[in-house]
N, CA and C atoms as an extended XYZ file, in Angstrom:
291
Properties=species:S:1:pos:R:3:atomname:S:1:resname:S:1:resid:I:1 pbc="F F F"
N       208.620      152.509       83.613 N   LEU     1
C       207.627      153.101       84.478 CA  LEU     1
C       206.525      152.119       84.835 C   LEU     1
N       206.293      151.141       83.978 N   SER     2
C       205.180      150.220       84.196 CA  SER     2
C       205.496      149.097       85.165 C   SER     2
N       206.742      148.999       85.608 N   GLY     3
C       207.116      147.978       86.570 CA  GLY     3
C       207.386      146.619       85.975 C   GLY     3
N       207.521      146.543       84.687 N   GLN     4
C       207.778      145.288       84.012 CA  GLN     4
C       209.282      145.039       83.934 C   GLN     4
N       209.681      143.801       83.597 N   PRO     5
C       211.118      143.503       83.482 CA  PRO     5
C       211.793      144.434       82.468 C   PRO     5
N       213.038      144.778       82.750 N   TYR     6
C       213.746      145.740       81.911 CA  TYR     6
C       215.243      145.494       81.957 C   TYR     6
N       215.952      146.123       81.027 N   TYR     7
C       217.415      146.114       81.007 CA  TYR     7
C       217.879      147.419       81.646 C   TYR     7
N       218.514      147.320       82.787 N   ALA     8
C       218.893      148.505       83.568 CA  ALA     8
C       219.758      149.484       82.777 C   ALA     8
N       220.747      149.001       82.063 N   ALA     9
C       221.644      149.893       81.330 CA  ALA     9
C       220.899      150.643       80.230 C   ALA     9
N       220.018      149.948       79.511 N   LYS    10
C       219.255      150.598       78.443 CA  LYS    10
C       218.284      151.623       79.020 C   LYS    10
N       217.651      151.285       80.122 N   ALA    11
C       216.712      152.210       80.751 CA  ALA    11
C       217.432      153.468       81.237 C   ALA    11
N       218.618      153.301       81.790 N   ALA    12
C       219.384      154.452       82.283 CA  ALA    12
C       219.752      155.398       81.144 C   ALA    12
N       220.046      154.848       79.969 N   ARG    13
C       220.378      155.691       78.810 CA  ARG    13
C       219.165      156.486       78.333 C   ARG    13
N       217.967      155.988       78.593 N   ALA    14
C       216.759      156.648       78.104 CA  ALA    14
C       216.264      157.754       79.028 C   ALA    14
N       216.674      157.741       80.270 N   ALA    15
C       216.195      158.755       81.217 CA  ALA    15
C       216.393      160.183       80.688 C   ALA    15
N       217.548      160.524       80.125 N   PRO    16
C       217.713      161.883       79.599 CA  PRO    16
C       216.726      162.209       78.478 C   PRO    16
N       216.362      161.227       77.651 N   LEU    17
C       215.386      161.477       76.589 CA  LEU    17
C       214.012      161.785       77.172 C   LEU    17
N       213.643      161.052       78.206 N   PHE    18
C       212.353      161.280       78.859 CA  PHE    18
C       212.283      162.700       79.415 C   PHE    18
N       213.413      163.198       79.897 N   GLN    19
C       213.479      164.524       80.521 CA  GLN    19
C       213.845      165.640       79.546 C   GLN    19
N       214.263      165.301       78.319 N   ASP    20
C       214.779      166.281       77.366 CA  ASP    20
C       213.648      167.109       76.747 C   ASP    20
N       213.606      168.375       77.049 N   ASN    21
C       212.549      169.241       76.535 CA  ASN    21
C       212.727      169.569       75.058 C   ASN    21
N       213.892      169.327       74.496 N   ASN    22
C       214.132      169.626       73.089 CA  ASN    22
C       213.805      168.459       72.178 C   ASN    22
N       213.715      167.256       72.728 N   LYS    23
C       213.541      166.102       71.862 CA  LYS    23
C       212.386      165.221       72.303 C   LYS    23
N       212.541      164.528       73.413 N   GLY    24
C       211.506      163.614       73.856 CA  GLY    24
C       210.379      164.319       74.590 C   GLY    24
N       210.715      165.186       75.464 N   ASN    25
C       209.828      165.982       76.320 CA  ASN    25
C       208.637      165.202       76.886 C   ASN    25
N       208.828      163.938       77.193 N   CYS    26
C       207.771      163.101       77.780 CA  CYS    26
C       207.277      163.681       79.107 C   CYS    26
N       208.214      164.237       79.861 N   PHE    27
C       207.875      164.734       81.192 CA  PHE    27
C       206.894      165.895       81.151 C   PHE    27
N       206.809      166.608       80.030 N   ASP    28
C       205.864      167.727       79.947 CA  ASP    28
C       204.444      167.285       80.281 C   ASP    28
N       204.067      166.113       79.808 N   CYS    29
C       202.707      165.609       80.049 CA  CYS    29
C       202.646      164.542       81.139 C   CYS    29
N       203.696      163.743       81.245 N   HIS    30
C       203.669      162.626       82.192 CA  HIS    30
C       204.353      162.947       83.512 C   HIS    30
N       204.955      164.128       83.637 N   GLY    31
C       205.644      164.514       84.864 CA  GLY    31
C       207.019      163.886       84.954 C   GLY    31
N       207.894      164.507       85.708 N   ARG    32
C       209.266      164.000       85.842 CA  ARG    32
C       209.301      162.610       86.455 C   ARG    32
N       208.316      162.306       87.301 N   ASP    33
C       208.275      160.988       87.945 CA  ASP    33
C       207.426      159.992       87.166 C   ASP    33
N       206.815      160.424       86.044 N   GLY    34
C       206.009      159.548       85.213 CA  GLY    34
C       204.609      159.302       85.729 C   GLY    34
N       204.201      160.019       86.760 N   LYS    35
C       202.897      159.766       87.377 CA  LYS    35
C       201.754      160.549       86.731 C   LYS    35
N       202.039      161.213       85.633 N   GLY    36
C       200.996      161.940       84.926 CA  GLY    36
C       200.788      163.332       85.497 C   GLY    36
N       200.094      164.157       84.735 N   VAL    37
C       199.757      165.515       85.145 CA  VAL    37
C       198.239      165.616       85.082 C   VAL    37
N       197.607      165.757       86.223 N   ALA    38
C       196.149      165.743       86.312 CA  ALA    38
C       195.498      166.786       85.397 C   ALA    38
N       196.098      167.958       85.295 N   ALA    39
C       195.525      169.027       84.470 CA  ALA    39
C       195.437      168.622       82.997 C   ALA    39
N       196.329      167.763       82.552 N   PHE    40
C       196.327      167.293       81.162 CA  PHE    40
C       195.543      165.993       81.006 C   PHE    40
N       195.334      165.297       82.095 N   GLY    41
C       194.698      163.984       82.025 CA  GLY    41
C       195.623      162.935       81.445 C   GLY    41
N       196.919      163.152       81.579 N   SER    42
C       197.879      162.210       81.003 CA  SER    42
C       198.006      160.954       81.865 C   SER    42
N       198.358      159.867       81.217 N   THR    43
C       198.457      158.568       81.871 CA  THR    43
C       199.547      158.542       82.928 C   THR    43
N       199.244      157.932       84.047 N   ASP    44
C       200.230      157.653       85.091 CA  ASP    44
C       201.006      156.429       84.617 C   ASP    44
N       202.217      156.639       84.148 N   LEU    45
C       203.015      155.561       83.572 CA  LEU    45
C       203.549      154.579       84.601 C   LEU    45
N       203.389      154.889       85.874 N   THR    46
C       203.847      153.966       86.912 CA  THR    46
C       202.787      152.910       87.226 C   THR    46
N       201.602      153.045       86.631 N   ARG    47
C       200.504      152.107       86.890 CA  ARG    47
C       200.041      151.497       85.584 C   ARG    47
N       200.632      150.362       85.229 N   LYS    48
C       200.355      149.759       83.924 CA  LYS    48
C       198.892      149.381       83.748 C   LYS    48
N       198.162      149.192       84.832 N   GLU    49
C       196.744      148.859       84.697 CA  GLU    49
C       195.929      150.035       84.152 C   GLU    49
N       196.511      151.226       84.134 N   LEU    50
C       195.831      152.396       83.596 CA  LEU    50
C       196.135      152.640       82.116 C   LEU    50
N       197.041      151.879       81.546 N   TYR    51
C       197.406      152.065       80.140 CA  TYR    51
C       196.207      151.711       79.265 C   TYR    51
N       195.726      152.631       78.479 N   LEU    52
C       194.544      152.411       77.652 CA  LEU    52
C       194.810      151.494       76.461 C   LEU    52
N       196.038      151.465       75.972 N   TYR    53
C       196.342      150.742       74.735 CA  TYR    53
C       197.251      149.546       74.947 C   TYR    53
N       197.433      149.134       76.178 N   GLY    54
C       198.272      147.983       76.482 CA  GLY    54
C       199.589      148.384       77.093 C   GLY    54
N       200.123      147.498       77.927 N   SER    55
C       201.362      147.799       78.635 CA  SER    55
C       202.528      146.934       78.190 C   SER    55
N       202.325      146.150       77.132 N   ASP    56
C       203.455      145.355       76.636 CA  ASP    56
C       204.363      146.263       75.807 C   ASP    56
N       205.562      145.784       75.544 N   ARG    57
C       206.557      146.606       74.855 CA  ARG    57
C       206.052      147.088       73.496 C   ARG    57
N       205.358      146.228       72.750 N   ALA    58
C       204.869      146.615       71.419 CA  ALA    58
C       203.851      147.755       71.505 C   ALA    58
N       202.944      147.684       72.462 N   ALA    59
C       201.927      148.739       72.612 CA  ALA    59
C       202.555      150.053       73.036 C   ALA    59
N       203.515      149.984       73.943 N   ILE    60
C       204.194      151.201       74.398 CA  ILE    60
C       204.965      151.831       73.246 C   ILE    60
N       205.679      151.006       72.503 N   THR    61
C       206.437      151.512       71.353 CA  THR    61
C       205.500      152.133       70.325 C   THR    61
N       204.378      151.482       70.060 N   GLU    62
C       203.412      152.024       69.099 CA  GLU    62
C       202.875      153.379       69.562 C   GLU    62
N       202.605      153.514       70.842 N   SER    63
C       202.140      154.800       71.368 CA  SER    63
C       203.176      155.890       71.143 C   SER    63
N       204.442      155.555       71.367 N   ILE    64
C       205.510      156.530       71.190 CA  ILE    64
C       205.691      156.875       69.715 C   ILE    64
N       205.679      155.877       68.860 N   VAL    65
C       205.916      156.090       67.429 CA  VAL    65
C       204.750      156.826       66.768 C   VAL    65
N       203.534      156.325       66.980 N   LYS    66
C       202.377      156.841       66.249 CA  LYS    66
C       201.562      157.879       66.994 C   LYS    66
N       201.756      157.974       68.314 N   GLY    67
C       200.902      158.857       69.100 CA  GLY    67
C       199.548      158.205       69.313 C   GLY    67
N       198.672      158.889       70.046 N   ARG    68
C       197.346      158.335       70.335 CA  ARG    68
C       196.273      159.403       70.225 C   ARG    68
N       195.447      159.286       69.225 N   HIS    69
C       194.236      160.083       69.027 CA  HIS    69
C       194.429      161.592       69.192 C   HIS    69
N       195.522      162.103       68.695 N   GLY    70
C       195.754      163.539       68.735 CA  GLY    70
C       196.075      164.104       70.098 C   GLY    70
N       196.178      163.240       71.099 N   VAL    71
C       196.495      163.698       72.448 CA  VAL    71
C       197.949      163.396       72.760 C   VAL    71
N       198.329      162.146       72.591 N   MET    72
C       199.738      161.739       72.729 CA  MET    72
C       200.390      161.995       71.380 C   MET    72
N       201.376      162.883       71.307 N   PRO    73
C       201.998      163.173       70.010 CA  PRO    73
C       202.824      161.999       69.500 C   PRO    73
N       202.938      161.916       68.196 N   ALA    74
C       203.775      160.899       67.564 CA  ALA    74
C       205.225      161.372       67.570 C   ALA    74
N       206.132      160.469       67.877 N   PHE    75
C       207.547      160.815       67.900 CA  PHE    75
C       208.327      160.167       66.770 C   PHE    75
N       207.625      159.545       65.827 N   ASP    76
C       208.271      159.012       64.636 CA  ASP    76
C       208.831      160.195       63.849 C   ASP    76
N       210.100      160.152       63.537 N   GLY    77
C       210.740      161.262       62.849 CA  GLY    77
C       211.321      162.304       63.795 C   GLY    77
N       210.924      162.256       65.053 N   VAL    78
C       211.466      163.160       66.072 CA  VAL    78
C       212.575      162.441       66.827 C   VAL    78
N       212.287      161.209       67.216 N   LEU    79
C       213.275      160.362       67.891 CA  LEU    79
C       213.788      159.312       66.917 C   LEU    79
N       215.041      158.976       67.030 N   LYS    80
C       215.624      157.900       66.226 CA  LYS    80
C       215.049      156.570       66.718 C   LYS    80
N       215.037      155.536       65.872 N   PRO    81
C       214.505      154.234       66.298 CA  PRO    81
C       215.125      153.722       67.601 C   PRO    81
N       216.429      153.914       67.760 N   GLU    82
C       217.079      153.439       68.985 CA  GLU    82
C       216.649      154.271       70.200 C   GLU    82
N       216.310      155.544       69.983 N   GLU    83
C       215.823      156.379       71.076 CA  GLU    83
C       214.403      155.975       71.475 C   GLU    83
N       213.588      155.648       70.494 N   ILE    84
C       212.237      155.175       70.779 CA  ILE    84
C       212.298      153.884       71.587 C   ILE    84
N       213.181      152.989       71.187 N   LYS    85
C       213.343      151.733       71.923 CA  LYS    85
C       213.805      152.020       73.353 C   LYS    85
N       214.748      152.928       73.498 N   ALA    86
C       215.271      153.258       74.830 CA  ALA    86
C       214.181      153.851       75.719 C   ALA    86
N       213.360      154.733       75.189 N   VAL    87
C       212.290      155.322       75.986 CA  VAL    87
C       211.274      154.246       76.377 C   VAL    87
N       210.999      153.322       75.473 N   SER    88
C       210.098      152.206       75.794 CA  SER    88
C       210.633      151.400       76.974 C   SER    88
N       211.928      151.111       76.952 N   VAL    89
C       212.548      150.367       78.052 CA  VAL    89
C       212.466      151.187       79.342 C   VAL    89
N       212.677      152.488       79.241 N   TYR    90
C       212.604      153.361       80.415 CA  TYR    90
C       211.210      153.320       81.042 C   TYR    90
N       210.185      153.337       80.218 N   VAL    91
C       208.817      153.274       80.748 CA  VAL    91
C       208.616      151.980       81.518 C   VAL    91
N       209.167      150.871       81.011 N   PHE    92
C       209.089      149.600       81.716 CA  PHE    92
C       209.766      149.710       83.083 C   PHE    92
N       210.891      150.377       83.150 N   ARG    93
C       211.758      150.387       84.336 CA  ARG    93
C       211.199      151.137       85.524 C   ARG    93
N       210.734      152.324       85.320 N   GLN    94
C       210.456      153.230       86.422 CA  GLN    94
C       209.507      152.684       87.485 C   GLN    94
N       208.481      151.992       87.135 N   ALA    95
C       207.540      151.493       88.141 CA  ALA    95
C       208.066      150.291       88.889 C   ALA    95
N       209.191      149.769       88.475 N   ALA    96
C       209.794      148.637       89.193 CA  ALA    96
C       210.426      149.088       90.483 C   ALA    96
N       210.531      150.371       90.678 N   ARG    97
C       211.158      150.917       91.887 CA  ARG    97
C       210.274      150.760       93.077 C   ARG    97
């Protein structure tokens, strides 16, 4: 989503996790297109300059794993390590469109 370099095959595998309401449910707050939901004040993932905690792969992964200040939920224990990595790659991919 941030428009950074990505692996197309890995990003494609992560799209279902981003949309999965039973597991990842990222779209609930970030919208199906990743542009955020104004009512929630969620980050527009297509604009890496808006990322509060950094837009590099490590910062994105940390946000997914640990969550952020009680607003972004932690997905450690919810998603498998390979799923967390895949969602991180997906976030990189989407804004490259």
